[in-house]
Short mmCIF file of C-alpha atoms in Angstrom, two decimals:
data_model
loop_
_atom_site.label_atom_id
_atom_site.label_comp_id
_atom_site.label_asym_id
_atom_site.label_seq_id
_atom_site.Cartn_x
_atom_site.Cartn_y
_atom_site.Cartn_z
CA UNK W 989 -0.09 -0.04 0.02
CA UNK W 990 1.13 3.17 -0.80
CA UNK W 991 1.53 6.10 1.52
CA UNK W 992 1.95 9.55 1.24
CA UNK W 993 4.51 11.14 3.12
CA UNK W 994 4.74 15.00 4.17
CA UNK W 995 8.21 16.41 3.85
CA UNK W 996 8.92 19.93 5.54
CA UNK W 997 11.77 21.82 5.40
CA UNK W 998 12.46 25.25 7.20
CA UNK W 999 15.07 28.03 8.03
CA UNK W 1000 14.26 30.81 10.90
CA UNK W 1001 14.64 34.45 9.77
CA UNK W 1002 18.06 36.10 10.54
CA UNK W 1003 18.78 39.71 11.42
CA UNK W 1004 22.02 41.45 11.75
CA UNK W 1005 23.22 44.84 13.23
CA UNK W 1006 25.77 47.24 11.90
CA UNK W 1007 27.14 49.22 14.54
CA UNK W 1008 29.70 52.24 14.18
CA UNK W 1009 30.82 54.00 16.74
CA UNK W 1010 31.15 57.60 17.32
CA UNK W 1011 34.77 59.31 17.33
CA UNK W 1012 36.54 62.59 17.60
CA UNK W 1013 39.34 63.46 14.79
CA UNK W 1014 42.32 63.95 16.81
CA UNK W 1015 44.39 65.10 14.73
CA UNK W 1016 42.30 68.37 13.97
CA UNK W 1017 43.14 69.43 17.61
CA UNK W 1018 45.27 72.83 16.99
CA UNK W 1019 48.09 73.06 19.76
CA UNK W 1020 48.95 76.22 21.34
CA UNK W 1021 51.85 78.19 20.38
CA UNK W 1022 54.67 78.94 22.83
CA UNK W 1023 57.30 81.82 22.32
CA UNK W 1024 60.35 81.60 24.68
CA UNK W 1025 63.01 83.96 25.73
CA UNK W 1026 65.93 82.58 27.58
CA UNK W 1027 68.90 84.19 29.20
CA UNK W 1028 71.10 81.59 30.25
CA UNK W 1029 72.74 81.27 33.61
CA UNK W 1030 76.41 82.36 34.09
CA UNK W 1031 78.76 81.29 36.89
CA UNK W 1032 80.65 84.69 36.84
CA UNK W 1033 82.40 83.51 39.99
CA UNK W 1034 86.25 83.16 40.31
CA UNK W 1035 88.95 82.06 43.01
CA UNK W 1036 91.73 84.37 44.32
CA UNK W 1037 95.14 82.87 44.73
CA UNK W 1038 96.19 81.83 47.99
CA UNK W 1039 99.25 83.27 49.68
CA UNK W 1040 101.70 82.30 52.19
CA UNK W 1041 104.04 85.03 53.51
CA UNK W 1042 107.29 83.40 55.22
CA UNK W 1043 109.42 85.51 57.44
CA UNK W 1044 112.31 83.15 58.64
CA UNK W 1045 114.35 86.29 60.16
CA UNK W 1046 113.58 85.43 63.92
CA UNK W 1047 114.84 81.67 63.20
CA UNK W 1048 118.11 83.05 61.57
CA UNK W 1049 118.57 85.62 64.15
CA UNK W 1050 118.52 82.99 66.53
CA UNK W 1051 121.43 80.88 64.97
CA UNK W 1052 123.37 84.23 64.77
CA UNK W 1053 122.68 85.40 61.26
CA UNK W 1054 121.52 88.65 61.71
CA UNK W 1055 120.84 91.62 59.32
CA UNK W 1056 123.26 94.52 59.77
CA UNK W 1057 120.68 96.71 61.67
CA UNK W 1058 120.23 94.25 64.47
CA UNK W 1059 124.09 93.22 64.40
CA UNK W 1060 125.21 97.24 64.81
CA UNK W 1061 122.45 97.67 67.59
CA UNK W 1062 123.57 94.68 69.78
CA UNK W 1063 127.20 95.27 69.37
CA UNK W 1064 126.60 98.68 70.18
CA UNK W 1065 124.82 98.07 72.93
CA UNK W 1066 127.34 95.43 74.36
CA UNK W 1067 130.16 98.01 73.80
CA UNK W 1068 128.58 100.54 75.62
CA UNK W 1069 127.76 98.19 78.29
CA UNK W 1070 131.29 96.64 78.47
CA UNK W 1071 132.83 100.28 78.08
CA UNK W 1072 130.58 101.20 81.36
CA UNK W 1073 131.27 98.20 83.41
CA UNK W 1074 135.34 98.22 82.52
CA UNK W 1075 135.49 101.96 83.70
CA UNK W 1076 133.62 101.25 86.59
CA UNK W 1077 135.67 98.11 87.54
CA UNK W 1078 138.90 99.92 86.75
CA UNK W 1079 138.19 102.95 88.66
CA UNK W 1080 137.15 100.97 91.90
CA UNK W 1081 140.42 99.11 91.46
CA UNK W 1082 142.45 102.43 90.97
CA UNK W 1083 140.97 104.02 93.86
CA UNK W 1084 141.69 100.85 95.92
CA UNK W 1085 145.11 100.86 95.03
CA UNK W 1086 145.66 104.29 95.29
CA UNK W 1087 144.38 104.20 99.06
CA UNK W 1088 145.55 100.66 100.06
CA UNK W 1089 148.83 100.54 97.87
CA UNK W 1090 151.04 101.74 100.47
CA UNK W 1091 149.89 99.69 103.46
CA UNK W 1092 152.02 97.39 104.61
CA UNK W 1093 151.24 93.18 103.27
CA UNK W 1094 149.29 94.84 100.33
CA UNK W 1095 151.13 93.02 97.44
CA UNK W 1096 149.42 94.34 93.96
CA UNK W 1097 151.47 91.83 91.91
CA UNK W 1098 149.67 89.07 94.06
CA UNK W 1099 146.23 90.53 93.99
CA UNK W 1100 146.64 90.81 89.87
CA UNK W 1101 147.68 87.02 89.82
CA UNK W 1102 144.95 86.02 92.16
CA UNK W 1103 142.29 88.08 90.17
CA UNK W 1104 143.64 86.33 86.97
CA UNK W 1105 143.63 82.98 88.34
CA UNK W 1106 140.46 83.22 90.03
CA UNK W 1107 138.22 84.12 87.18
CA UNK W 1108 135.81 81.53 86.27
CA UNK W 1109 136.04 80.25 82.41
CA UNK W 1110 133.70 81.94 79.94
CA UNK W 1111 130.77 79.61 78.69
CA UNK W 1112 131.68 78.32 75.30
CA UNK W 1113 128.59 76.55 74.30
CA UNK W 1114 125.20 78.12 75.11
CA UNK W 1115 121.78 76.49 74.41
CA UNK W 1116 118.82 78.57 73.67
CA UNK W 1117 115.19 78.06 72.18
CA UNK W 1118 115.11 78.88 68.56
CA UNK W 1119 112.60 81.28 67.68
CA UNK W 1120 110.12 79.84 65.09
CA UNK W 1121 109.31 81.57 61.69
CA UNK W 1122 106.66 83.98 61.34
CA UNK W 1123 104.12 82.42 58.79
CA UNK W 1124 101.13 84.32 57.54
CA UNK W 1125 98.80 82.60 55.09
CA UNK W 1126 96.05 84.51 53.16
CA UNK W 1127 93.61 81.89 52.02
CA UNK W 1128 91.92 81.46 48.56
CA UNK W 1129 88.52 83.19 48.27
CA UNK W 1130 85.77 82.96 45.84
CA UNK W 1131 84.47 86.13 44.18
CA UNK W 1132 81.95 87.24 42.11
CA UNK W 1133 78.23 86.87 41.92
CA UNK W 1134 76.42 84.17 40.03
CA UNK W 1135 73.63 84.99 37.26
CA UNK W 1136 70.80 82.16 37.75
CA UNK W 1137 69.51 83.23 34.10
CA UNK W 1138 65.70 83.63 33.34
CA UNK W 1139 63.24 81.65 31.02
CA UNK W 1140 60.16 83.56 30.07
CA UNK W 1141 57.43 81.71 28.22
CA UNK W 1142 54.30 83.17 26.49
CA UNK W 1143 51.59 80.87 25.50
CA UNK W 1144 48.86 81.56 23.06
CA UNK W 1145 46.42 78.98 22.94
CA UNK W 1146 43.94 78.68 19.84
CA UNK W 1147 40.87 80.60 20.00
CA UNK W 1148 38.61 77.63 19.65
CA UNK W 1149 39.37 73.72 19.22
CA UNK W 1150 38.98 72.53 15.71
CA UNK W 1151 37.61 69.32 16.69
CA UNK W 1152 35.33 67.28 14.18
CA UNK W 1153 32.99 64.79 15.71
CA UNK W 1154 31.46 61.90 13.58
CA UNK W 1155 28.40 60.39 15.39
CA UNK W 1156 27.88 56.89 15.89
CA UNK W 1157 24.93 54.74 14.39
CA UNK W 1158 23.20 51.33 14.84
CA UNK W 1159 21.50 49.80 11.92
CA UNK W 1160 19.43 46.67 11.72
CA UNK W 1161 18.40 44.87 9.06
CA UNK W 1162 16.73 41.59 7.72
CA UNK W 1163 19.34 39.01 6.55
CA UNK W 1164 17.42 36.20 5.52
CA UNK W 1165 13.56 36.28 5.85
CA UNK W 1166 13.27 32.53 6.55
CA UNK W 1167 10.95 30.05 4.92
CA UNK W 1168 8.85 26.66 5.29
CA UNK W 1169 8.37 24.73 2.41
CA UNK W 1170 6.07 21.31 2.11
CA UNK W 1171 5.89 18.65 -0.26
CA UNK W 1172 4.68 15.26 -0.62
CA UNK W 1173 6.38 11.94 -1.48
CA UNK W 1174 5.42 8.66 -1.99
CA UNK W 1175 6.34 5.71 0.32
CA UNK W 1176 9.56 7.76 1.58
CA UNK W 1177 11.01 10.76 2.73
CA UNK W 1178 12.80 13.03 0.52
CA UNK W 1179 15.84 13.23 2.53
CA UNK W 1180 17.82 15.10 -0.30
CA UNK W 1181 15.49 17.87 -0.79
#
C-alpha cells in the first residue's frame, strides 16, 4: 500500500546589526603656540690665589745670622755696656790701690795674679730655644656673583578647538527572511530535498 509522506523544510529568519561607533578626529586639534626667551645662567665666579708669607728672620737670628741693623745695635749696646762696666771696675781698682797700695802686706802683684787665676772660664756653648719663623697665610676666596638666568614663556592657545565629531550609528536589517516548505512524496521521505 502506498502511503503519502509529508516532507517539511524550514529556515528561521536572521537579522544583522551594523554598529558604527562615534569618534573625535584627534588630528584636527590645534596645539597652543609657545614663544620662549631665555637668558642662560652664568657663573661669573672666580677664585683668588692663596698666598703664604714666610718670614724666617727670627729663626736665622736665633742661629746668629742677623741683619746689619740688628748686628750694629747689638754690638753697640754691648760695647757701651762693656765700656761702662770696665770703666767702673777699673776706677774701683785704681781707687783701691791708691788708698791701700802703701799699706804693709798689700802686694799688688799678688792681687793681680789672684784676680787672673780666680776668674771663672767663659761659657763656650750656650743652648737657647730658637724662635720659629713667622708664617701668615691668606686663603683663597671665591669672588663674583652668579647670574641664575631667566626663561620667559608666552603661551597663546587657539581661540577655539577645531575638533570634528562623527556620530555613531546602529542599523538593523533582515538578512534572511526564513521559509517553510512542504511537499509530499510516496512511500518514503525525501532526504535530499
